[in-house]
Coordinates of C-alpha atoms in Angstrom, one line a residue:
M11 CA 0.0 0.0 0.0
S12 CA 1.4 3.3 -0.9
T13 CA 1.5 6.0 1.6
E14 CA -0.1 8.8 -0.2
N15 CA -3.8 9.1 -0.4
E16 CA -4.7 9.6 -4.0
G17 CA -7.8 9.8 -6.1
T18 CA -10.0 11.7 -3.6
A19 CA -10.6 15.3 -3.8
V20 CA -9.0 17.2 -0.9
P21 CA -11.2 19.5 1.0
P22 CA -10.8 23.1 -0.1
A23 CA -8.1 25.0 1.7
P24 CA -9.3 27.8 4.0
S25 CA -9.5 31.2 2.6
A26 CA -6.9 32.5 5.0
P27 CA -4.3 29.9 6.0
P28 CA -3.0 30.2 9.5
V29 CA -0.2 32.6 10.0
P30 CA 3.0 30.6 10.8
V31 CA 4.8 31.7 13.9
D32 CA 7.5 30.3 16.1
A33 CA 5.7 27.8 18.3
P34 CA 6.3 28.4 22.0
A35 CA 8.2 25.8 23.9
A36 CA 5.8 22.9 24.6
S37 CA 5.1 22.3 28.2
T38 CA 5.5 18.8 29.6
P39 CA 2.4 16.9 28.5
Q40 CA 0.0 16.0 31.3
A41 CA -1.8 13.3 29.5
S42 CA -5.0 12.9 31.4
E43 CA -6.5 9.6 30.5
A44 CA -9.7 10.2 32.4
G45 CA -12.6 9.8 30.0
A46 CA -13.0 10.3 26.3
P47 CA -12.8 13.8 24.8
T48 CA -16.1 15.6 24.9
T49 CA -15.5 16.8 21.3
P50 CA -16.0 14.4 18.4
I51 CA -14.0 15.0 15.3
P52 CA -16.0 17.0 12.8
P53 CA -16.3 15.8 9.2
V54 CA -14.2 17.6 6.6
P55 CA -16.2 20.5 5.1
P56 CA -16.9 20.3 1.4
H57 CA -15.8 23.8 0.8
A58 CA -13.4 26.1 2.5
S59 CA -14.4 29.6 3.6
G60 CA -14.4 32.1 0.8
G61 CA -15.1 29.4 -1.7
A62 CA -11.4 28.7 -2.4
Q63 CA -10.8 25.4 -4.1
G64 CA -9.0 23.1 -1.8
P65 CA -6.3 20.6 -2.7
E66 CA -7.4 17.1 -3.6
L67 CA -5.3 15.2 -1.1
V68 CA -4.2 11.6 -1.4
H69 CA -2.5 10.2 1.6
A70 CA -1.0 7.0 2.8
G71 CA -3.8 6.1 5.2
P72 CA -7.3 6.8 6.3
A73 CA -7.6 10.4 7.3
R74 CA -9.3 11.4 10.4
A75 CA -10.9 14.6 11.4
Y76 CA -10.6 14.7 15.1
A77 CA -8.9 17.6 16.8
S78 CA -10.6 17.2 20.0
A79 CA -13.1 19.7 18.8
E80 CA -16.6 18.6 19.2
S81 CA -19.5 19.0 16.8
G82 CA -23.1 17.8 16.5
A83 CA -25.0 17.6 13.3
Q84 CA -23.0 19.6 10.8
Q85 CA -24.1 21.8 8.0
G86 CA -21.9 22.3 4.9
A87 CA -21.5 25.5 2.9
S88 CA -24.6 24.6 0.9
G89 CA -26.6 24.1 4.1
A90 CA -26.9 20.3 3.6
P91 CA -26.4 18.3 6.7
Q92 CA -23.0 16.6 6.9
H93 CA -22.9 13.4 8.8
P94 CA -25.4 14.2 11.5
G95 CA -24.5 12.8 14.9
T96 CA -20.8 13.3 14.4
G97 CA -19.7 14.1 17.9
P98 CA -17.2 13.7 20.6
E99 CA -19.0 10.8 22.1
G100 CA -20.4 7.7 20.6
A101 CA -19.3 8.6 17.1
W102 CA -15.5 8.8 17.6
P103 CA -14.0 9.0 15.2
P104 CA -16.5 10.8 13.0
P105 CA -17.4 9.5 9.6
Q106 CA -15.7 10.8 6.5
A107 CA -17.3 13.8 4.8
P108 CA -17.8 14.1 1.1
G109 CA -14.9 15.5 -0.8
T110 CA -12.3 14.5 1.7
P111 CA -8.8 14.2 0.3
L112 CA -7.2 10.8 -0.1
Y113 CA -3.9 9.5 1.3
A114 CA -1.1 9.6 -1.2
D115 CA -1.0 5.9 -1.5
G116 CA -4.7 5.3 -1.9
G117 CA -5.0 4.8 1.8
A118 CA -5.0 1.8 4.0
G119 CA -8.6 1.3 3.2
G120 CA -7.7 -2.1 2.0
V121 CA -8.6 -1.9 -1.6
G122 CA -6.0 -4.1 -3.3
G123 CA -3.6 -2.2 -5.5
A124 CA -5.1 1.1 -4.5
W125 CA -1.9 2.2 -2.9
G126 CA -0.2 2.3 -6.2
S127 CA 2.4 -0.3 -5.4
G128 CA 0.7 -3.6 -5.5
Y129 CA 2.8 -6.7 -4.8
Q130 CA 2.4 -10.3 -5.9
Q131 CA 0.7 -12.5 -3.4
P132 CA -1.3 -15.7 -3.4
A133 CA -5.0 -15.8 -3.5
P134 CA -7.3 -14.3 -2.5
K135 CA -6.6 -11.5 -4.9
P136 CA -7.1 -7.8 -4.0
K137 CA -10.5 -6.2 -4.8
N138 CA -9.1 -4.7 -8.0
G139 CA -6.1 -5.3 -10.2
R140 CA -4.6 -1.9 -10.1
G141 CA -1.4 -3.1 -8.4
G142 CA -1.1 -5.8 -11.0
L143 CA -1.7 -3.3 -13.8
V144 CA 1.1 -1.1 -12.5
A145 CA 3.4 -4.1 -12.4
A146 CA 2.3 -5.1 -15.9
V147 CA 3.0 -1.6 -17.2
L148 CA 6.5 -1.6 -15.6
V149 CA 7.2 -5.0 -17.2
A150 CA 5.9 -3.8 -20.6
A151 CA 8.1 -0.7 -20.3
L152 CA 11.2 -2.8 -19.6
V153 CA 10.4 -5.2 -22.4
A154 CA 10.0 -2.3 -24.8
G155 CA 13.3 -0.9 -23.7
G156 CA 14.9 -4.3 -24.3
V157 CA 13.4 -4.6 -27.8
G158 CA 14.5 -1.1 -28.6
G159 CA 18.1 -1.9 -27.6
G160 CA 18.0 -5.0 -29.7
L161 CA 16.8 -3.2 -32.8
G162 CA 19.4 -0.5 -32.4
Y163 CA 22.1 -3.0 -32.3
T164 CA 20.8 -4.8 -35.4
L165 CA 20.5 -1.7 -37.4
A166 CA 24.0 -0.6 -36.4
K167 CA 25.4 -4.0 -37.4
D168 CA 23.6 -4.0 -40.8
N169 CA 25.0 -0.5 -41.6
D170 CA 28.6 -1.4 -40.6
N171 CA 30.7 -1.3 -43.8
G172 CA 33.9 -2.1 -42.0
S173 CA 34.9 1.5 -41.5
S174 CA 33.4 2.0 -38.1
T175 CA 35.5 3.6 -35.4
T176 CA 35.9 2.1 -31.9
L177 CA 36.0 4.6 -29.0
S178 CA 37.4 3.7 -25.6
A179 CA 36.4 5.5 -22.5
S180 CA 39.1 7.4 -20.5
D181 CA 39.9 5.8 -17.2
S182 CA 41.8 8.9 -15.8
G183 CA 38.7 10.6 -14.3
G184 CA 39.5 9.4 -10.8
S185 CA 37.1 8.5 -8.0
V186 CA 33.9 10.5 -7.4
K187 CA 33.7 12.0 -3.9
R188 CA 30.3 13.2 -2.6
D189 CA 30.2 15.7 0.2
A190 CA 28.0 14.9 3.2
G191 CA 25.9 18.0 2.6
T192 CA 24.9 17.1 -0.9
V193 CA 21.7 15.3 -1.7
A194 CA 23.7 12.2 -2.7
G195 CA 25.5 12.4 0.7
V196 CA 22.3 12.7 2.7
A197 CA 20.6 9.9 0.7
Q198 CA 23.6 7.6 1.3
R199 CA 23.3 8.1 5.1
A200 CA 19.5 8.0 5.3
L201 CA 18.6 5.1 3.0
P202 CA 19.9 2.3 5.2
S203 CA 17.5 3.5 7.9
T204 CA 14.4 3.4 5.8
V205 CA 12.2 0.4 5.1
T206 CA 9.5 -0.5 2.5
I207 CA 6.5 -1.8 4.4
E208 CA 4.1 -4.4 3.0
A209 CA 0.8 -4.8 4.9
E210 CA -1.7 -7.5 4.1
S211 CA -5.1 -8.1 5.7
T212 CA -6.4 -11.6 6.6
S213 CA -8.4 -11.5 3.3
G214 CA -5.3 -10.9 1.3
E215 CA -5.8 -7.2 0.6
G216 CA -2.9 -4.8 1.1
G217 CA -0.3 -2.5 -0.3
T218 CA 3.1 -1.0 0.1
G219 CA 4.3 2.0 2.1
T220 CA 7.4 3.4 3.7
G221 CA 8.7 3.8 7.3
F222 CA 12.0 4.8 9.0
V223 CA 14.0 3.6 12.0
F224 CA 12.9 5.4 15.2
D225 CA 15.1 3.7 17.8
T226 CA 17.6 0.9 18.3
Q227 CA 14.9 -1.4 19.7
G228 CA 13.4 -1.9 16.3
H229 CA 10.6 0.6 16.3
I230 CA 9.6 1.9 12.9
V231 CA 7.5 5.1 12.4
T232 CA 5.0 5.3 9.5
N233 CA 1.5 6.4 8.6
N234 CA -1.6 4.7 10.2
H235 CA -3.1 4.2 6.8
V236 CA 0.0 2.3 5.7
V237 CA -0.4 -0.5 8.3
A238 CA -4.2 -0.4 8.8
D239 CA -4.8 -3.6 6.8
A240 CA -2.5 -5.5 9.1
V241 CA -3.9 -4.2 12.4
D242 CA -6.4 -7.0 13.0
G243 CA -4.5 -10.2 12.5
G244 CA -2.9 -9.3 9.1
K245 CA 0.6 -9.8 7.9
L246 CA 3.3 -7.0 8.1
T247 CA 6.8 -7.0 6.8
A248 CA 9.6 -4.4 6.5
T249 CA 12.4 -4.6 3.9
F250 CA 15.6 -2.6 4.1
P251 CA 17.5 -1.4 1.1
N252 CA 20.1 -4.2 1.5
G253 CA 17.3 -6.7 0.9
K254 CA 16.9 -7.9 4.5
K255 CA 13.3 -8.5 5.3
Y256 CA 11.7 -8.7 8.7
D257 CA 8.3 -9.6 10.0
A258 CA 6.8 -6.9 12.1
E259 CA 3.9 -6.1 14.4
V260 CA 1.8 -3.0 15.1
V261 CA 2.7 -1.5 18.4
G262 CA 0.1 1.3 18.2
H263 CA -1.7 3.4 15.7
A264 CA -3.4 6.8 15.8
Q265 CA -6.1 7.3 13.1
G266 CA -6.6 10.9 13.8
Y267 CA -3.0 11.9 13.6
D268 CA -2.4 9.3 10.8
V269 CA 0.7 8.0 12.7
A270 CA 1.6 4.4 13.5
V271 CA 4.5 2.6 15.1
I272 CA 5.5 -1.0 14.2
K273 CA 8.3 -3.1 15.7
L274 CA 10.6 -5.5 13.9
K275 CA 10.6 -9.1 15.1
N276 CA 14.2 -10.3 15.7
A277 CA 15.4 -6.8 15.0
P278 CA 19.1 -6.5 14.0
S279 CA 21.5 -5.0 16.6
D280 CA 23.0 -2.5 14.2
L281 CA 19.9 -0.3 13.6
K282 CA 20.7 3.4 13.1
P283 CA 17.8 5.7 13.9
L284 CA 17.4 8.7 11.7
T285 CA 18.1 12.0 13.4
L286 CA 14.9 14.0 14.2
G287 CA 14.9 17.7 13.4
N288 CA 12.8 20.5 14.7
S289 CA 9.8 21.2 12.4
D290 CA 9.0 24.4 14.3
Q291 CA 12.2 25.9 12.9
V292 CA 11.6 25.0 9.3
A293 CA 11.3 28.0 6.9
V294 CA 9.5 28.3 3.6
G295 CA 12.2 27.8 0.9
D296 CA 14.2 25.3 2.9
S297 CA 15.4 22.3 0.8
T298 CA 13.7 19.0 1.3
I299 CA 14.5 15.4 0.5
A300 CA 11.8 12.7 0.4
I301 CA 12.4 8.9 0.6
G302 CA 9.8 6.3 -0.2
A303 CA 8.5 3.6 -2.5
P304 CA 6.3 5.4 -5.1
F305 CA 4.2 2.9 -7.0
G306 CA 6.3 0.1 -5.3
L307 CA 9.6 1.5 -6.5
S308 CA 11.5 1.1 -3.2
N309 CA 14.3 3.4 -2.0
T310 CA 13.3 6.3 -4.3
V311 CA 14.8 9.7 -3.5
T312 CA 13.2 13.0 -4.6
T313 CA 14.0 16.6 -3.8
G314 CA 12.2 19.9 -3.4
I315 CA 11.6 22.8 -1.0
I316 CA 9.2 23.7 1.8
S317 CA 6.4 25.4 -0.1
A318 CA 4.3 26.4 3.0
K319 CA 3.9 25.8 6.7
D320 CA 0.9 25.3 8.9
R321 CA -1.3 24.2 6.0
P322 CA -4.7 23.0 7.2
V323 CA -5.1 19.5 5.7
A324 CA -7.8 16.9 6.1
S325 CA -7.3 13.7 4.1
S326 CA -8.9 10.4 3.6
D327 CA -8.5 7.1 1.7
G328 CA -11.8 7.5 0.0
S329 CA -13.1 4.2 1.4
G330 CA -15.5 5.7 3.9
S331 CA -13.0 5.9 6.7
N332 CA -12.7 9.0 8.8
A333 CA -10.4 11.9 7.9
S334 CA -7.1 12.8 9.5
Y335 CA -6.4 16.5 10.3
M336 CA -3.0 18.1 10.4
S337 CA -1.3 21.4 10.3
A338 CA 1.0 20.2 7.6
L339 CA 4.4 21.1 6.0
Q340 CA 3.8 21.5 2.3
T341 CA 6.5 20.5 -0.1
D342 CA 7.0 20.2 -3.9
A343 CA 9.2 17.2 -3.6
S344 CA 7.7 14.5 -5.8
I345 CA 5.5 12.3 -3.6
N346 CA 3.3 9.5 -5.0
P347 CA 1.4 6.4 -3.8
G348 CA 3.9 4.4 -1.8
N349 CA 5.7 7.4 -0.3
S350 CA 3.3 7.5 2.6
G351 CA 5.0 7.0 6.0
G352 CA 8.4 7.9 4.6
P353 CA 10.7 10.6 6.0
L354 CA 10.8 14.2 4.7
L355 CA 14.4 15.3 5.4
D356 CA 16.0 18.7 5.5
A357 CA 19.3 19.4 3.7
Q358 CA 21.3 18.0 6.6
G359 CA 19.4 14.7 6.7
N360 CA 17.3 15.4 9.7
V361 CA 13.7 14.2 9.7
I362 CA 11.3 17.2 9.7
G363 CA 8.1 15.4 8.7
I364 CA 6.3 12.2 7.7
N365 CA 5.0 12.2 4.1
S366 CA 1.3 11.6 4.3
A367 CA -0.9 13.2 1.6
I368 CA -0.8 14.8 -1.8
Q369 CA -3.1 17.0 -3.8
S370 CA -4.1 15.6 -7.1
T371 CA -6.2 16.5 -10.2
S372 CA -6.7 12.9 -11.2
G373 CA -10.1 11.3 -11.1
G374 CA -8.5 8.0 -10.1
G375 CA -8.1 6.6 -6.7
L376 CA -9.8 3.8 -4.8
G377 CA -12.9 3.8 -6.9
G378 CA -11.5 5.1 -10.2
T379 CA -9.7 3.5 -13.1
S380 CA -6.3 5.1 -12.4
Q381 CA -4.2 6.3 -9.6
S382 CA -3.3 9.9 -8.9
G383 CA 0.2 11.1 -9.1
S384 CA 2.3 14.0 -7.9
I385 CA 1.7 17.5 -9.2
G386 CA 4.1 19.1 -6.8
L387 CA 1.7 19.5 -3.8
G388 CA 2.7 17.1 -1.0
F389 CA 1.9 17.3 2.7
A390 CA 3.9 16.0 5.6
I391 CA 3.0 15.6 9.3
P392 CA 5.5 17.9 11.3
I393 CA 8.0 15.7 13.1
N394 CA 7.5 17.5 16.4
Q395 CA 3.9 16.3 16.5
A396 CA 4.7 12.8 15.1
K397 CA 7.5 12.3 17.6
Y398 CA 5.1 13.0 20.6
V399 CA 2.5 10.6 19.1
A400 CA 5.1 7.9 18.4
Q401 CA 6.4 8.1 22.0
Q402 CA 2.9 7.8 23.4
L403 CA 2.2 4.8 21.1
I404 CA 5.4 3.0 22.2
K405 CA 4.6 3.8 25.9
T406 CA 0.9 2.9 26.1
G407 CA -0.2 1.6 22.6
K408 CA -2.8 4.3 22.4
P409 CA -2.8 7.9 21.1
V410 CA -3.5 10.9 23.3
Y411 CA -5.3 13.9 21.8
A412 CA -5.4 17.4 23.1
K413 CA -8.9 18.9 23.4
I414 CA -10.7 22.1 24.3
G415 CA -13.9 20.4 25.5
A416 CA -16.3 22.2 23.1
S417 CA -18.2 21.3 20.0
V418 CA -17.4 23.4 17.0
S419 CA -19.2 23.8 13.7
L420 CA -17.6 22.8 10.4
E421 CA -19.4 25.4 8.4
D422 CA -17.0 27.5 6.2
S423 CA -18.9 30.8 6.3
T424 CA -18.4 31.7 10.0
G425 CA -15.0 33.4 9.7
G426 CA -13.7 31.2 12.4
A427 CA -14.5 28.1 14.5
K428 CA -18.0 28.6 16.0
I429 CA -19.0 26.8 19.1
T430 CA -22.3 25.1 18.4
T431 CA -25.5 25.6 20.3
E432 CA -26.0 21.9 20.7
G433 CA -23.5 19.1 21.0
A434 CA -23.6 15.6 19.5
G435 CA -26.7 13.6 20.4
G436 CA -28.2 16.4 22.3
S437 CA -25.2 16.7 24.7
D438 CA -23.9 20.0 26.0
P439 CA -21.9 21.9 23.4
V440 CA -19.4 23.0 26.1
E441 CA -18.2 20.2 28.4
A442 CA -19.0 20.9 32.0
G443 CA -15.8 21.5 33.9
G444 CA -13.8 21.1 30.7
P445 CA -11.1 23.5 29.4
A446 CA -13.4 25.7 27.4
A447 CA -15.9 26.0 30.3
K448 CA -13.1 26.9 32.7
A449 CA -12.0 29.6 30.2
G450 CA -15.5 31.1 30.0
L451 CA -16.3 30.1 26.5
K452 CA -19.9 29.7 25.6
P453 CA -22.1 28.4 22.7
G454 CA -22.1 30.9 19.8
D455 CA -18.6 32.2 20.5
V456 CA -16.4 32.3 17.3
I457 CA -12.8 31.4 17.9
T458 CA -10.6 33.4 15.5
K459 CA -7.1 32.7 16.8
L460 CA -5.2 30.1 18.7
D461 CA -2.0 31.8 20.0
D462 CA -1.0 33.8 16.9
H463 CA -2.4 31.3 14.3
V464 CA -5.4 32.5 12.4
I465 CA -8.4 30.2 12.7
D466 CA -10.8 30.5 9.8
S467 CA -12.8 27.3 10.3
G468 CA -13.5 24.3 12.6
P469 CA -11.1 22.0 10.7
T470 CA -8.3 24.6 11.0
L471 CA -8.9 24.8 14.8
I472 CA -8.7 21.0 15.1
G473 CA -5.4 20.8 13.2
E474 CA -3.9 23.5 15.4
I475 CA -5.1 22.0 18.6
W476 CA -3.5 18.7 17.7
T477 CA -0.1 20.3 17.2
H478 CA -0.1 20.8 21.0
K479 CA 0.0 18.4 23.9
P480 CA -2.5 17.9 26.7
G481 CA -1.6 20.3 29.5
D482 CA -0.3 23.0 27.1
K483 CA -1.5 26.5 27.8
V484 CA -2.8 28.4 24.7
K485 CA -4.3 31.8 24.1
I486 CA -7.7 31.8 22.5
T487 CA -9.1 34.9 20.7
Y488 CA -12.8 34.8 20.2
E489 CA -15.7 37.0 19.2
R490 CA -19.0 37.4 21.2
G491 CA -21.7 39.9 20.4
G492 CA -19.4 41.9 18.1
Q493 CA -16.7 42.2 20.8
T494 CA -13.3 40.5 20.6
H495 CA -12.0 38.8 23.7
T496 CA -8.8 36.9 24.6
V497 CA -8.5 34.2 27.2
D498 CA -5.9 31.7 28.3
L499 CA -6.9 28.0 28.2
T500 CA -5.2 24.8 29.3
L501 CA -5.8 21.9 26.9
G502 CA -7.3 18.7 28.2
A503 CA -6.7 15.2 27.0
R504 CA -8.5 12.3 25.3
T505 CA -7.0 8.9 25.1
G506 CA -7.6 6.5 22.2
D507 CA -9.4 6.6 18.9
S508 CA -12.7 5.2 20.1

């Protein structure tokens, strides 16, 4: 299964993307595991505020839309109800909304071959033959190349009249030395610490994605949608560039964050974890290097730059799964199905993100006749967030989400994230005794900023909340009755995806 959701239109981007600022030092998380979050993850809105067309995201796993914000029956821009009942309780995670972007690899929805890198396996066969088609196309291309070479040789031989000249290559060029700071140097150091992941469900469905070494104990970090097929009794393997293949098991997975951790069985003793960078310090224009297995072509290296930061992204695998929300790093490095879960590196080889989704103009995807490919719009989960999630998964096996304890609307015409007047299933829109209630927030308030980040919709608020840890103190700016107010709020915690 490839790690980029493709083929599903990405929800439109908000009219005013959050203003990136240096994130304050995160306080020590106080992960409260008492009770589920009062806020269900709202579905992805079909249109962003202002009517701007959003990116069609394809990611490497089922995208979720939970940012510990809560919402009841949602209304889209057109006024049509969007998944009534989506809420913090009983419906966690919320259902996928129409128009949700796909993971770059077709998602871990389990449709065979949908990840773009189908692999050969015994019956039962995947639901569709897309993976096989890709393999067939590659084989055809190789055969055509071989035929072309043969014809060229034959023609040259037929035209040889005995006066041909033989040229010999010079051997005085010397050895080639590649500096550590070059792309080749970075790739040489990073590739041995990346793996190509194959996940197969009990029914034989699956695909290919990517992951990277997180520690010397054998933990590998990847996308949730990459390993989703193997979560319930499926088969999971990880193959290094040197050809060594290991069986693996899922340690924990977070659908909302789209992050998962697997562990190698009988892990080798010489594992070299990739160095983690600081995604808060990344700047637009910084060079990027992506490593993955696009369309099953393992150990592929591509380059680009950071095109934008704090990009609100909601993505899905198009299979009906819930969406994932992130405040993403955007890059133009070529990312395709199979890249999902792979590392996005800076020029020094530090991991700054996990490649997760792409925007695509293709009509392919899980239910289409072709897969989407890169058009230079890729999205990665910031490593600062992914690192925290991975550590929680290794420690407890369950994700911990920050929450505000209030239900917010996903309508795109409010100019912010509006606290609803009714919560899911008739529950209170503001959790009694929760963070929002303690801060004095009430139904009808419209949140317009979280710290210095502009909030123009419910999904944007969700993504921003999830960049923080439970226990973090944030400054909330909101409007009530035409007046602007600012209040400090300490984020609460919700443990688990359900």
